[in-house]
PDB file of N, CA and C in Angstrom:
ATOM      1  N   MET A  30      21.252 -12.492  -8.849  1.00  0.00           N
ATOM      2  CA  MET A  30      22.813 -13.194  -8.813  1.00  0.00           C
ATOM      3  C   MET A  30      23.326 -12.218  -7.811  1.00  0.00           C
ATOM      4  N   ASN A  31      23.670 -12.880  -6.945  1.00  0.00           N
ATOM      5  CA  ASN A  31      25.094 -11.847  -6.095  1.00  0.00           C
ATOM      6  C   ASN A  31      26.689 -12.232  -6.338  1.00  0.00           C
ATOM      7  N   ASN A  32      27.401 -11.557  -5.990  1.00  0.00           N
ATOM      8  CA  ASN A  32      28.717 -12.086  -6.411  1.00  0.00           C
ATOM      9  C   ASN A  32      29.561 -12.703  -6.621  1.00  0.00           C
ATOM     10  N   ASN A  33      29.115 -13.770  -6.257  1.00  0.00           N
ATOM     11  CA  ASN A  33      29.794 -14.989  -6.018  1.00  0.00           C
ATOM     12  C   ASN A  33      29.206 -16.105  -7.144  1.00  0.00           C
ATOM     13  N   GLY A  34      28.037 -15.447  -8.369  1.00  0.00           N
ATOM     14  CA  GLY A  34      27.311 -16.055  -9.167  1.00  0.00           C
ATOM     15  C   GLY A  34      26.494 -17.354  -8.609  1.00  0.00           C
ATOM     16  N   GLY A  35      26.036 -17.097  -7.150  1.00  0.00           N
ATOM     17  CA  GLY A  35      24.504 -17.796  -6.728  1.00  0.00           C
ATOM     18  C   GLY A  35      23.342 -16.993  -6.556  1.00  0.00           C
ATOM     19  N   THR A  36      22.314 -17.145  -6.516  1.00  0.00           N
ATOM     20  CA  THR A  36      21.170 -16.395  -6.539  1.00  0.00           C
ATOM     21  C   THR A  36      21.269 -15.891  -4.866  1.00  0.00           C
ATOM     22  N   THR A  37      20.469 -14.529  -5.302  1.00  0.00           N
ATOM     23  CA  THR A  37      20.427 -13.939  -3.932  1.00  0.00           C
ATOM     24  C   THR A  37      19.394 -13.946  -3.285  1.00  0.00           C
ATOM     25  N   THR A  38      18.905 -14.622  -2.202  1.00  0.00           N
ATOM     26  CA  THR A  38      17.415 -14.748  -1.584  1.00  0.00           C
ATOM     27  C   THR A  38      17.406 -13.886  -0.509  1.00  0.00           C
ATOM     28  N   ILE A  39      16.433 -13.380  -0.398  1.00  0.00           N
ATOM     29  CA  ILE A  39      15.745 -12.533   0.503  1.00  0.00           C
ATOM     30  C   ILE A  39      14.841 -12.873   1.770  1.00  0.00           C
ATOM     31  N   SER A  40      14.957 -12.449   2.601  1.00  0.00           N
ATOM     32  CA  SER A  40      13.949 -13.078   3.692  1.00  0.00           C
ATOM     33  C   SER A  40      12.484 -12.805   3.458  1.00  0.00           C
ATOM     34  N   ALA A  41      11.986 -13.256   4.190  1.00  0.00           N
ATOM     35  CA  ALA A  41      10.192 -13.004   4.403  1.00  0.00           C
ATOM     36  C   ALA A  41       9.702 -11.610   4.607  1.00  0.00           C
ATOM     37  N   SER A  42      10.612 -11.173   5.738  1.00  0.00           N
ATOM     38  CA  SER A  42      10.078 -10.029   5.771  1.00  0.00           C
ATOM     39  C   SER A  42      10.520  -9.030   4.837  1.00  0.00           C
ATOM     40  N   GLU A  43      11.635  -8.778   4.336  1.00  0.00           N
ATOM     41  CA  GLU A  43      12.442  -8.222   3.133  1.00  0.00           C
ATOM     42  C   GLU A  43      11.149  -8.069   1.760  1.00  0.00           C
ATOM     43  N   GLN A  44      10.919  -9.372   1.606  1.00  0.00           N
ATOM     44  CA  GLN A  44       9.288  -9.592   0.661  1.00  0.00           C
ATOM     45  C   GLN A  44       8.400  -9.347   1.042  1.00  0.00           C
ATOM     46  N   ALA A  45       8.318  -9.100   2.479  1.00  0.00           N
ATOM     47  CA  ALA A  45       6.826  -8.473   2.612  1.00  0.00           C
ATOM     48  C   ALA A  45       6.660  -6.742   2.609  1.00  0.00           C
ATOM     49  N   GLU A  46       7.923  -6.618   3.166  1.00  0.00           N
ATOM     50  CA  GLU A  46       8.219  -4.720   3.117  1.00  0.00           C
ATOM     51  C   GLU A  46       8.200  -4.404   1.200  1.00  0.00           C
ATOM     52  N   LEU A  47       8.422  -5.008   0.756  1.00  0.00           N
ATOM     53  CA  LEU A  47       8.641  -5.075  -0.436  1.00  0.00           C
ATOM     54  C   LEU A  47       7.071  -5.103  -1.072  1.00  0.00           C
ATOM     55  N   CYS A  48       6.295  -6.077  -0.732  1.00  0.00           N
ATOM     56  CA  CYS A  48       4.800  -6.099  -1.324  1.00  0.00           C
ATOM     57  C   CYS A  48       4.110  -4.927  -0.774  1.00  0.00           C
ATOM     58  N   LYS A  49       4.187  -4.242   0.663  1.00  0.00           N
ATOM     59  CA  LYS A  49       3.661  -3.516   1.187  1.00  0.00           C
ATOM     60  C   LYS A  49       4.028  -1.844   0.452  1.00  0.00           C
ATOM     61  N   LYS A  50       5.190  -2.345  -0.042  1.00  0.00           N
ATOM     62  CA  LYS A  50       5.941  -0.875  -1.008  1.00  0.00           C
ATOM     63  C   LYS A  50       5.110  -0.764  -2.086  1.00  0.00           C
ATOM     64  N   ASP A  51       4.956  -1.816  -3.197  1.00  0.00           N
ATOM     65  CA  ASP A  51       3.849  -2.320  -3.714  1.00  0.00           C
ATOM     66  C   ASP A  51       2.486  -1.904  -3.688  1.00  0.00           C
ATOM     67  N   GLY A  52       1.910  -2.207  -2.503  1.00  0.00           N
ATOM     68  CA  GLY A  52       0.522  -1.755  -2.184  1.00  0.00           C
ATOM     69  C   GLY A  52       0.075  -0.322  -2.006  1.00  0.00           C
ATOM     70  N   ASN A  53       1.112   0.376  -1.538  1.00  0.00           N
ATOM     71  CA  ASN A  53       1.211   1.920  -0.817  1.00  0.00           C
ATOM     72  C   ASN A  53       1.312   2.382  -2.796  1.00  0.00           C
ATOM     73  N   PHE A  54       2.060   1.912  -3.408  1.00  0.00           N
ATOM     74  CA  PHE A  54       1.984   2.306  -4.825  1.00  0.00           C
ATOM     75  C   PHE A  54       0.800   2.334  -5.454  1.00  0.00           C
ATOM     76  N   LYS A  55      -0.121   0.967  -5.187  1.00  0.00           N
ATOM     77  CA  LYS A  55      -0.633   0.753  -5.752  1.00  0.00           C
ATOM     78  C   LYS A  55      -2.202   1.334  -5.236  1.00  0.00           C
ATOM     79  N   PHE A  56      -2.311   1.665  -3.930  1.00  0.00           N
ATOM     80  CA  PHE A  56      -2.888   2.589  -3.443  1.00  0.00           C
ATOM     81  C   PHE A  56      -3.289   3.741  -3.356  1.00  0.00           C
ATOM     82  N   SER A  57      -2.034   4.573  -4.269  1.00  0.00           N
ATOM     83  CA  SER A  57      -1.409   5.603  -4.273  1.00  0.00           C
ATOM     84  C   SER A  57      -2.307   6.232  -5.720  1.00  0.00           C
ATOM     85  N   LYS A  58      -2.594   5.418  -6.654  1.00  0.00           N
ATOM     86  CA  LYS A  58      -3.163   5.049  -7.733  1.00  0.00           C
ATOM     87  C   LYS A  58      -4.721   4.381  -7.521  1.00  0.00           C
ATOM     88  N   GLU A  59      -5.316   4.714  -6.208  1.00  0.00           N
ATOM     89  CA  GLU A  59      -6.387   3.990  -6.425  1.00  0.00           C
ATOM     90  C   GLU A  59      -6.893   2.869  -7.340  1.00  0.00           C
ATOM     91  N   ARG A  60      -6.202   1.895  -7.218  1.00  0.00           N
ATOM     92  CA  ARG A  60      -6.344   0.484  -7.221  1.00  0.00           C
ATOM     93  C   ARG A  60      -6.104  -0.221  -6.146  1.00  0.00           C
ATOM     94  N   PHE A  61      -7.467  -0.359  -5.724  1.00  0.00           N
ATOM     95  CA  PHE A  61      -7.563  -1.092  -4.294  1.00  0.00           C
ATOM     96  C   PHE A  61      -7.909  -2.286  -4.331  1.00  0.00           C
ATOM     97  N   ALA A  62      -7.817  -3.019  -5.344  1.00  0.00           N
ATOM     98  CA  ALA A  62      -7.998  -4.184  -5.170  1.00  0.00           C
ATOM     99  C   ALA A  62      -6.710  -4.759  -5.369  1.00  0.00           C
ATOM    100  N   ALA A  63      -6.225  -4.413  -6.405  1.00  0.00           N
ATOM    101  CA  ALA A  63      -4.534  -4.757  -6.650  1.00  0.00           C
ATOM    102  C   ALA A  63      -3.613  -4.514  -5.201  1.00  0.00           C
ATOM    103  N   ALA A  64      -3.541  -2.989  -4.570  1.00  0.00           N
ATOM    104  CA  ALA A  64      -3.153  -2.757  -3.517  1.00  0.00           C
ATOM    105  C   ALA A  64      -3.838  -3.695  -2.359  1.00  0.00           C
ATOM    106  N   ILE A  65      -4.874  -4.447  -2.299  1.00  0.00           N
ATOM    107  CA  ILE A  65      -5.974  -5.514  -1.041  1.00  0.00           C
ATOM    108  C   ILE A  65      -4.101  -6.659  -1.495  1.00  0.00           C
ATOM    109  N   GLU A  66      -4.105  -7.401  -2.772  1.00  0.00           N
ATOM    110  CA  GLU A  66      -3.863  -8.407  -3.005  1.00  0.00           C
ATOM    111  C   GLU A  66      -2.303  -8.131  -2.811  1.00  0.00           C
ATOM    112  N   ALA A  67      -1.806  -7.093  -2.691  1.00  0.00           N
ATOM    113  CA  ALA A  67      -0.196  -7.034  -2.066  1.00  0.00           C
ATOM    114  C   ALA A  67      -0.157  -6.956  -0.749  1.00  0.00           C
ATOM    115  N   TYR A  68      -0.849  -6.272  -0.270  1.00  0.00           N
ATOM    116  CA  TYR A  68      -1.023  -6.160   1.433  1.00  0.00           C
ATOM    117  C   TYR A  68      -1.490  -7.706   1.810  1.00  0.00           C
ATOM    118  N   THR A  69      -2.100  -8.121   1.101  1.00  0.00           N
ATOM    119  CA  THR A  69      -2.548  -9.705   1.649  1.00  0.00           C
ATOM    120  C   THR A  69      -1.458 -10.738   1.320  1.00  0.00           C
ATOM    121  N   GLU A  70      -0.069 -10.568   0.454  1.00  0.00           N
ATOM    122  CA  GLU A  70       0.652 -11.123   0.312  1.00  0.00           C
ATOM    123  C   GLU A  70       1.710 -10.790   1.278  1.00  0.00           C
ATOM    124  N   ALA A  71       2.026  -9.570   1.787  1.00  0.00           N
ATOM    125  CA  ALA A  71       2.642  -9.340   3.179  1.00  0.00           C
ATOM    126  C   ALA A  71       2.222  -9.809   3.994  1.00  0.00           C
ATOM    127  N   ILE A  72       0.932 -10.095   4.323  1.00  0.00           N
ATOM    128  CA  ILE A  72       0.262 -10.710   5.373  1.00  0.00           C
ATOM    129  C   ILE A  72       0.393 -11.949   5.161  1.00  0.00           C
ATOM    130  N   THR A  73       0.387 -12.804   4.434  1.00  0.00           N
ATOM    131  CA  THR A  73       0.798 -14.311   3.767  1.00  0.00           C
ATOM    132  C   THR A  73       2.497 -14.473   4.723  1.00  0.00           C
ATOM    133  N   LEU A  74       3.177 -13.509   4.350  1.00  0.00           N
ATOM    134  CA  LEU A  74       4.502 -13.982   4.693  1.00  0.00           C
ATOM    135  C   LEU A  74       4.764 -13.157   6.131  1.00  0.00           C
ATOM    136  N   CYS A  75       4.351 -12.159   6.456  1.00  0.00           N
ATOM    137  CA  CYS A  75       4.536 -11.933   7.510  1.00  0.00           C
ATOM    138  C   CYS A  75       3.470 -11.281   8.550  1.00  0.00           C
ATOM    139  N   PRO A  76       2.626 -12.094   9.014  1.00  0.00           N
ATOM    140  CA  PRO A  76       1.279 -11.977   9.844  1.00  0.00           C
ATOM    141  C   PRO A  76       1.161 -11.166  10.745  1.00  0.00           C
ATOM    142  N   ASP A  77       2.516 -11.085  11.760  1.00  0.00           N
ATOM    143  CA  ASP A  77       2.644 -10.369  12.972  1.00  0.00           C
ATOM    144  C   ASP A  77       2.521  -9.166  12.484  1.00  0.00           C
ATOM    145  N   VAL A  78       2.924  -8.257  11.597  1.00  0.00           N
ATOM    146  CA  VAL A  78       3.306  -7.202  11.241  1.00  0.00           C
ATOM    147  C   VAL A  78       1.554  -6.506  11.460  1.00  0.00           C
ATOM    148  N   PRO A  79       1.157  -5.447  12.260  1.00  0.00           N
ATOM    149  CA  PRO A  79       0.034  -4.730  12.043  1.00  0.00           C
ATOM    150  C   PRO A  79      -0.086  -3.505  11.071  1.00  0.00           C
ATOM    151  N   VAL A  80       1.166  -2.873  10.560  1.00  0.00           N
ATOM    152  CA  VAL A  80       0.897  -2.300   9.251  1.00  0.00           C
ATOM    153  C   VAL A  80       0.136  -2.593   8.453  1.00  0.00           C
ATOM    154  N   TYR A  81       0.774  -3.821   8.313  1.00  0.00           N
ATOM    155  CA  TYR A  81      -0.083  -4.815   6.726  1.00  0.00           C
ATOM    156  C   TYR A  81      -1.625  -4.899   7.219  1.00  0.00           C
ATOM    157  N   TRP A  82      -1.879  -4.998   8.127  1.00  0.00           N
ATOM    158  CA  TRP A  82      -3.747  -5.030   7.934  1.00  0.00           C
ATOM    159  C   TRP A  82      -4.067  -4.051   8.298  1.00  0.00           C
ATOM    160  N   THR A  83      -3.277  -3.362   8.652  1.00  0.00           N
ATOM    161  CA  THR A  83      -4.117  -1.313   8.528  1.00  0.00           C
ATOM    162  C   THR A  83      -4.092  -1.387   7.464  1.00  0.00           C
ATOM    163  N   ASN A  84      -2.836  -1.417   6.768  1.00  0.00           N
ATOM    164  CA  ASN A  84      -2.876  -0.756   4.940  1.00  0.00           C
ATOM    165  C   ASN A  84      -4.233  -1.475   4.412  1.00  0.00           C
ATOM    166  N   ARG A  85      -4.805  -2.722   4.380  1.00  0.00           N
ATOM    167  CA  ARG A  85      -5.784  -3.558   4.103  1.00  0.00           C
ATOM    168  C   ARG A  85      -6.673  -3.119   4.210  1.00  0.00           C
ATOM    169  N   ALA A  86      -6.878  -2.858   5.782  1.00  0.00           N
ATOM    170  CA  ALA A  86      -8.183  -2.316   6.166  1.00  0.00           C
ATOM    171  C   ALA A  86      -8.622  -1.029   5.484  1.00  0.00           C
ATOM    172  N   LEU A  87      -7.557  -0.275   5.554  1.00  0.00           N
ATOM    173  CA  LEU A  87      -7.984   1.085   4.420  1.00  0.00           C
ATOM    174  C   LEU A  87      -8.152   1.251   3.406  1.00  0.00           C
ATOM    175  N   CYS A  88      -7.832  -0.277   2.325  1.00  0.00           N
ATOM    176  CA  CYS A  88      -8.019  -0.501   1.197  1.00  0.00           C
ATOM    177  C   CYS A  88      -9.549  -0.867   1.001  1.00  0.00           C
ATOM    178  N   HIS A  89      -9.552  -1.806   2.113  1.00  0.00           N
ATOM    179  CA  HIS A  89     -11.515  -2.496   2.142  1.00  0.00           C
ATOM    180  C   HIS A  89     -12.318  -1.175   2.466  1.00  0.00           C
ATOM    181  N   ARG A  90     -11.607  -0.124   3.630  1.00  0.00           N
ATOM    182  CA  ARG A  90     -12.661   1.189   3.665  1.00  0.00           C
ATOM    183  C   ARG A  90     -12.750   1.912   2.516  1.00  0.00           C
ATOM    184  N   LYS A  91     -11.850   2.362   1.814  1.00  0.00           N
ATOM    185  CA  LYS A  91     -12.050   2.672   0.645  1.00  0.00           C
ATOM    186  C   LYS A  91     -13.418   2.216  -0.449  1.00  0.00           C
ATOM    187  N   ARG A  92     -12.926   0.993  -0.410  1.00  0.00           N
ATOM    188  CA  ARG A  92     -14.126   0.041  -1.383  1.00  0.00           C
ATOM    189  C   ARG A  92     -15.300  -0.201  -0.702  1.00  0.00           C
ATOM    190  N   GLU A  93     -15.435   0.380   0.497  1.00  0.00           N
ATOM    191  CA  GLU A  93     -17.110  -0.127   1.199  1.00  0.00           C
ATOM    192  C   GLU A  93     -17.114  -1.120   1.722  1.00  0.00           C
ATOM    193  N   GLU A  94     -16.078  -2.109   1.694  1.00  0.00           N
ATOM    194  CA  GLU A  94     -16.040  -3.781   2.105  1.00  0.00           C
ATOM    195  C   GLU A  94     -15.988  -3.683   4.045  1.00  0.00           C
ATOM    196  N   TRP A  95     -17.168  -3.251   4.250  1.00  0.00           N
ATOM    197  CA  TRP A  95     -17.113  -2.710   6.134  1.00  0.00           C
ATOM    198  C   TRP A  95     -16.418  -3.697   6.927  1.00  0.00           C
ATOM    199  N   GLY A  96     -17.463  -5.712   6.551  1.00  0.00           N
ATOM    200  CA  GLY A  96     -17.192  -6.122   7.975  1.00  0.00           C
ATOM    201  C   GLY A  96     -15.670  -7.050   6.867  1.00  0.00           C
ATOM    202  N   ARG A  97     -15.080  -6.707   5.984  1.00  0.00           N
ATOM    203  CA  ARG A  97     -13.336  -6.839   6.072  1.00  0.00           C
ATOM    204  C   ARG A  97     -12.603  -5.737   6.555  1.00  0.00           C
ATOM    205  N   ALA A  98     -13.094  -4.664   6.348  1.00  0.00           N
ATOM    206  CA  ALA A  98     -11.976  -3.667   6.807  1.00  0.00           C
ATOM    207  C   ALA A  98     -12.353  -3.825   8.470  1.00  0.00           C
ATOM    208  N   GLU A  99     -13.456  -4.241   9.139  1.00  0.00           N
ATOM    209  CA  GLU A  99     -13.279  -4.043  10.383  1.00  0.00           C
ATOM    210  C   GLU A  99     -12.488  -5.698  10.908  1.00  0.00           C
ATOM    211  N   GLU A 100     -12.739  -6.826   9.976  1.00  0.00           N
ATOM    212  CA  GLU A 100     -11.691  -7.794  10.891  1.00  0.00           C
ATOM    213  C   GLU A 100     -10.456  -7.353  10.853  1.00  0.00           C
ATOM    214  N   ASP A 101      -9.936  -6.475   9.419  1.00  0.00           N
ATOM    215  CA  ASP A 101      -8.493  -5.655   9.685  1.00  0.00           C
ATOM    216  C   ASP A 101      -8.025  -5.088  10.350  1.00  0.00           C
ATOM    217  N   CYS A 102      -8.869  -4.116  11.042  1.00  0.00           N
ATOM    218  CA  CYS A 102      -9.060  -3.192  12.351  1.00  0.00           C
ATOM    219  C   CYS A 102      -8.638  -4.239  13.477  1.00  0.00           C
ATOM    220  N   ARG A 103      -9.324  -5.179  13.866  1.00  0.00           N
ATOM    221  CA  ARG A 103      -9.453  -6.109  14.625  1.00  0.00           C
ATOM    222  C   ARG A 103      -8.106  -6.617  15.101  1.00  0.00           C
ATOM    223  N   LYS A 104      -7.379  -7.081  13.561  1.00  0.00           N
ATOM    224  CA  LYS A 104      -6.480  -8.022  13.304  1.00  0.00           C
ATOM    225  C   LYS A 104      -5.123  -7.158  14.120  1.00  0.00           C
ATOM    226  N   ALA A 105      -5.148  -6.093  13.295  1.00  0.00           N
ATOM    227  CA  ALA A 105      -4.655  -4.996  13.770  1.00  0.00           C
ATOM    228  C   ALA A 105      -4.511  -4.241  14.846  1.00  0.00           C
ATOM    229  N   LEU A 106      -5.555  -3.903  15.815  1.00  0.00           N
ATOM    230  CA  LEU A 106      -5.123  -3.743  17.074  1.00  0.00           C
ATOM    231  C   LEU A 106      -4.887  -4.516  17.852  1.00  0.00           C
ATOM    232  N   GLU A 107      -5.139  -6.033  17.490  1.00  0.00           N
ATOM    233  CA  GLU A 107      -4.740  -6.934  18.473  1.00  0.00           C
ATOM    234  C   GLU A 107      -3.075  -7.459  18.334  1.00  0.00           C
ATOM    235  N   LEU A 108      -2.116  -6.809  17.458  1.00  0.00           N
ATOM    236  CA  LEU A 108      -1.135  -7.162  17.082  1.00  0.00           C
ATOM    237  C   LEU A 108      -0.558  -5.800  17.922  1.00  0.00           C
ATOM    238  N   ASP A 109      -1.262  -4.569  17.824  1.00  0.00           N
ATOM    239  CA  ASP A 109      -0.880  -3.215  18.331  1.00  0.00           C
ATOM    240  C   ASP A 109      -1.760  -2.308  18.949  1.00  0.00           C
ATOM    241  N   SER A 110      -2.488  -2.795  19.917  1.00  0.00           N
ATOM    242  CA  SER A 110      -3.085  -1.992  20.932  1.00  0.00           C
ATOM    243  C   SER A 110      -3.430  -0.620  21.201  1.00  0.00           C
ATOM    244  N   ASN A 111      -2.082  -0.025  20.508  1.00  0.00           N
ATOM    245  CA  ASN A 111      -1.902   1.848  21.061  1.00  0.00           C
ATOM    246  C   ASN A 111      -1.171   2.306  20.004  1.00  0.00           C
ATOM    247  N   SER A 112      -1.585   1.133  18.164  1.00  0.00           N
ATOM    248  CA  SER A 112      -2.010   2.316  17.037  1.00  0.00           C
ATOM    249  C   SER A 112      -2.915   3.340  17.063  1.00  0.00           C
ATOM    250  N   THR A 113      -1.678   4.601  16.969  1.00  0.00           N
ATOM    251  CA  THR A 113      -3.014   5.924  16.689  1.00  0.00           C
ATOM    252  C   THR A 113      -3.267   5.925  15.408  1.00  0.00           C
ATOM    253  N   LYS A 114      -2.935   4.953  14.409  1.00  0.00           N
ATOM    254  CA  LYS A 114      -3.819   5.354  13.221  1.00  0.00           C
ATOM    255  C   LYS A 114      -4.617   4.432  13.193  1.00  0.00           C
ATOM    256  N   MET A 115      -4.930   3.155  13.450  1.00  0.00           N
ATOM    257  CA  MET A 115      -5.716   2.115  13.764  1.00  0.00           C
ATOM    258  C   MET A 115      -7.020   2.417  14.341  1.00  0.00           C
ATOM    259  N   GLN A 116      -6.618   2.969  15.539  1.00  0.00           N
ATOM    260  CA  GLN A 116      -7.793   3.520  16.398  1.00  0.00           C
ATOM    261  C   GLN A 116      -8.943   4.034  15.871  1.00  0.00           C
ATOM    262  N   PRO A 117      -9.220   5.130  15.298  1.00  0.00           N
ATOM    263  CA  PRO A 117      -9.628   6.203  15.068  1.00  0.00           C
ATOM    264  C   PRO A 117     -10.427   5.195  13.018  1.00  0.00           C
ATOM    265  N   VAL A 118      -9.012   4.992  12.537  1.00  0.00           N
ATOM    266  CA  VAL A 118      -9.610   4.061  11.491  1.00  0.00           C
ATOM    267  C   VAL A 118     -10.761   2.969  11.718  1.00  0.00           C
ATOM    268  N   GLY A 119     -10.603   2.095  12.932  1.00  0.00           N
ATOM    269  CA  GLY A 119     -11.315   1.563  13.126  1.00  0.00           C
ATOM    270  C   GLY A 119     -13.244   1.787  13.671  1.00  0.00           C
ATOM    271  N   LEU A 120     -12.821   3.191  14.490  1.00  0.00           N
ATOM    272  CA  LEU A 120     -13.965   3.331  14.583  1.00  0.00           C
ATOM    273  C   LEU A 120     -14.944   3.816  13.579  1.00  0.00           C
ATOM    274  N   PHE A 121     -14.379   4.560  12.489  1.00  0.00           N
ATOM    275  CA  PHE A 121     -14.780   4.799  11.187  1.00  0.00           C
ATOM    276  C   PHE A 121     -15.578   3.898  10.698  1.00  0.00           C
ATOM    277  N   VAL A 122     -14.790   2.975  10.628  1.00  0.00           N
ATOM    278  CA  VAL A 122     -15.712   1.504  10.098  1.00  0.00           C
ATOM    279  C   VAL A 122     -16.455   0.851  10.530  1.00  0.00           C
ATOM    280  N   ARG A 123     -16.373   1.169  12.154  1.00  0.00           N
ATOM    281  CA  ARG A 123     -17.685   0.348  12.708  1.00  0.00           C
ATOM    282  C   ARG A 123     -18.453   0.878  12.694  1.00  0.00           C
ATOM    283  N   LEU A 124     -18.201   1.984  12.497  1.00  0.00           N
ATOM    284  CA  LEU A 124     -20.030   3.162  12.916  1.00  0.00           C
ATOM    285  C   LEU A 124     -20.108   3.004  11.446  1.00  0.00           C
ATOM    286  N   ASN A 125     -19.432   2.797  10.173  1.00  0.00           N
ATOM    287  CA  ASN A 125     -20.231   2.701   8.752  1.00  0.00           C
ATOM    288  C   ASN A 125     -20.687   1.316   8.741  1.00  0.00           C
ATOM    289  N   HIS A 126     -20.283  -0.067   9.622  1.00  0.00           N
ATOM    290  CA  HIS A 126     -20.440  -1.291   9.382  1.00  0.00           C
ATOM    291  C   HIS A 126     -21.992  -1.219  10.275  1.00  0.00           C
ATOM    292  N   THR A 127     -22.478  -0.325  10.672  1.00  0.00           N
ATOM    293  CA  THR A 127     -23.272  -0.178  12.031  1.00  0.00           C
ATOM    294  C   THR A 127     -23.326  -1.190  13.375  1.00  0.00           C
ATOM    295  N   THR A 128     -22.193  -1.377  13.874  1.00  0.00           N
ATOM    296  CA  THR A 128     -21.725  -2.126  14.380  1.00  0.00           C
ATOM    297  C   THR A 128     -21.378  -1.027  15.938  1.00  0.00           C
ATOM    298  N   ILE A 129     -22.450  -0.450  16.110  1.00  0.00           N
ATOM    299  CA  ILE A 129     -21.857   0.755  16.958  1.00  0.00           C
ATOM    300  C   ILE A 129     -21.293  -0.117  19.008  1.00  0.00           C
ATOM    301  N   SER A 130     -22.668  -0.766  18.949  1.00  0.00           N
ATOM    302  CA  SER A 130     -22.207  -1.799  20.180  1.00  0.00           C
ATOM    303  C   SER A 130     -20.653  -2.374  20.592  1.00  0.00           C
ATOM    304  N   LEU A 131     -20.436  -2.741  19.281  1.00  0.00           N
ATOM    305  CA  LEU A 131     -18.983  -3.049  19.281  1.00  0.00           C
ATOM    306  C   LEU A 131     -18.489  -1.884  19.297  1.00  0.00           C
ATOM    307  N   GLY A 132     -18.356  -0.819  18.570  1.00  0.00           N
ATOM    308  CA  GLY A 132     -17.425  -0.059  18.476  1.00  0.00           C
ATOM    309  C   GLY A 132     -17.679   0.462  19.951  1.00  0.00           C
ATOM    310  N   ILE A 133     -18.458   0.604  20.769  1.00  0.00           N
ATOM    311  CA  ILE A 133     -18.416   1.253  22.510  1.00  0.00           C
ATOM    312  C   ILE A 133     -17.681   0.390  23.363  1.00  0.00           C
ATOM    313  N   ASP A 134     -17.816  -1.013  22.969  1.00  0.00           N
ATOM    314  CA  ASP A 134     -17.189  -1.965  23.363  1.00  0.00           C
ATOM    315  C   ASP A 134     -15.534  -1.757  23.300  1.00  0.00           C
ATOM    316  N   VAL A 135     -15.132  -1.456  21.843  1.00  0.00           N
ATOM    317  CA  VAL A 135     -13.015  -1.470  22.036  1.00  0.00           C
ATOM    318  C   VAL A 135     -13.167  -0.157  22.116  1.00  0.00           C
ATOM    319  N   TYR A 136     -13.699   0.984  21.161  1.00  0.00           N
ATOM    320  CA  TYR A 136     -13.428   2.221  21.294  1.00  0.00           C
ATOM    321  C   TYR A 136     -14.051   3.489  21.949  1.00  0.00           C
ATOM    322  N   GLY A 137     -14.630   2.912  23.337  1.00  0.00           N
ATOM    323  CA  GLY A 137     -15.246   4.134  24.546  1.00  0.00           C
ATOM    324  C   GLY A 137     -14.595   4.768  24.764  1.00  0.00           C
ATOM    325  N   CYS A 138     -13.697   4.798  24.915  1.00  0.00           N
ATOM    326  CA  CYS A 138     -12.675   6.175  24.692  1.00  0.00           C
ATOM    327  C   CYS A 138     -13.159   7.419  23.737  1.00  0.00           C
ATOM    328  N   TRP A 139     -13.004   6.936  22.627  1.00  0.00           N
ATOM    329  CA  TRP A 139     -13.103   7.665  21.186  1.00  0.00           C
ATOM    330  C   TRP A 139     -14.243   8.541  21.437  1.00  0.00           C
ATOM    331  N   LEU A 140     -15.321   7.148  21.683  1.00  0.00           N
ATOM    332  CA  LEU A 140     -16.679   7.706  21.756  1.00  0.00           C
ATOM    333  C   LEU A 140     -17.503   8.956  23.126  1.00  0.00           C
ATOM    334  N   ILE A 141     -16.618   8.964  24.230  1.00  0.00           N
ATOM    335  CA  ILE A 141     -16.751   9.903  24.749  1.00  0.00           C
ATOM    336  C   ILE A 141     -16.383  11.221  24.429  1.00  0.00           C
ATOM    337  N   LEU A 142     -15.029  10.928  23.915  1.00  0.00           N
ATOM    338  CA  LEU A 142     -14.653  12.444  23.422  1.00  0.00           C
ATOM    339  C   LEU A 142     -15.433  13.109  22.562  1.00  0.00           C
TER     340      LEU A 142
END
């Protein structure tokens, strides 16, 4: 309720941020399936925010769900190709998913180092 007796509505982006915070809390407690649900809700509300995809990818990585982690990494990088957080995570996921040729294609500069 707001001060005028009506209900207060929050925007989709505000709701998505609340979902992200919930996901972060669940991730910190190693409740990765629950964190995935929270990040998925954030993605549903605001699919163009790369950090939601990144965070969900990290959950999939913890669960060794390499294909799903790779999909989320790819989407996060589509949205923000300069993500310094996602590039090393994406490489790690790709190497563990044994798709090294894709890793070389997208992350060649990391492999050269």
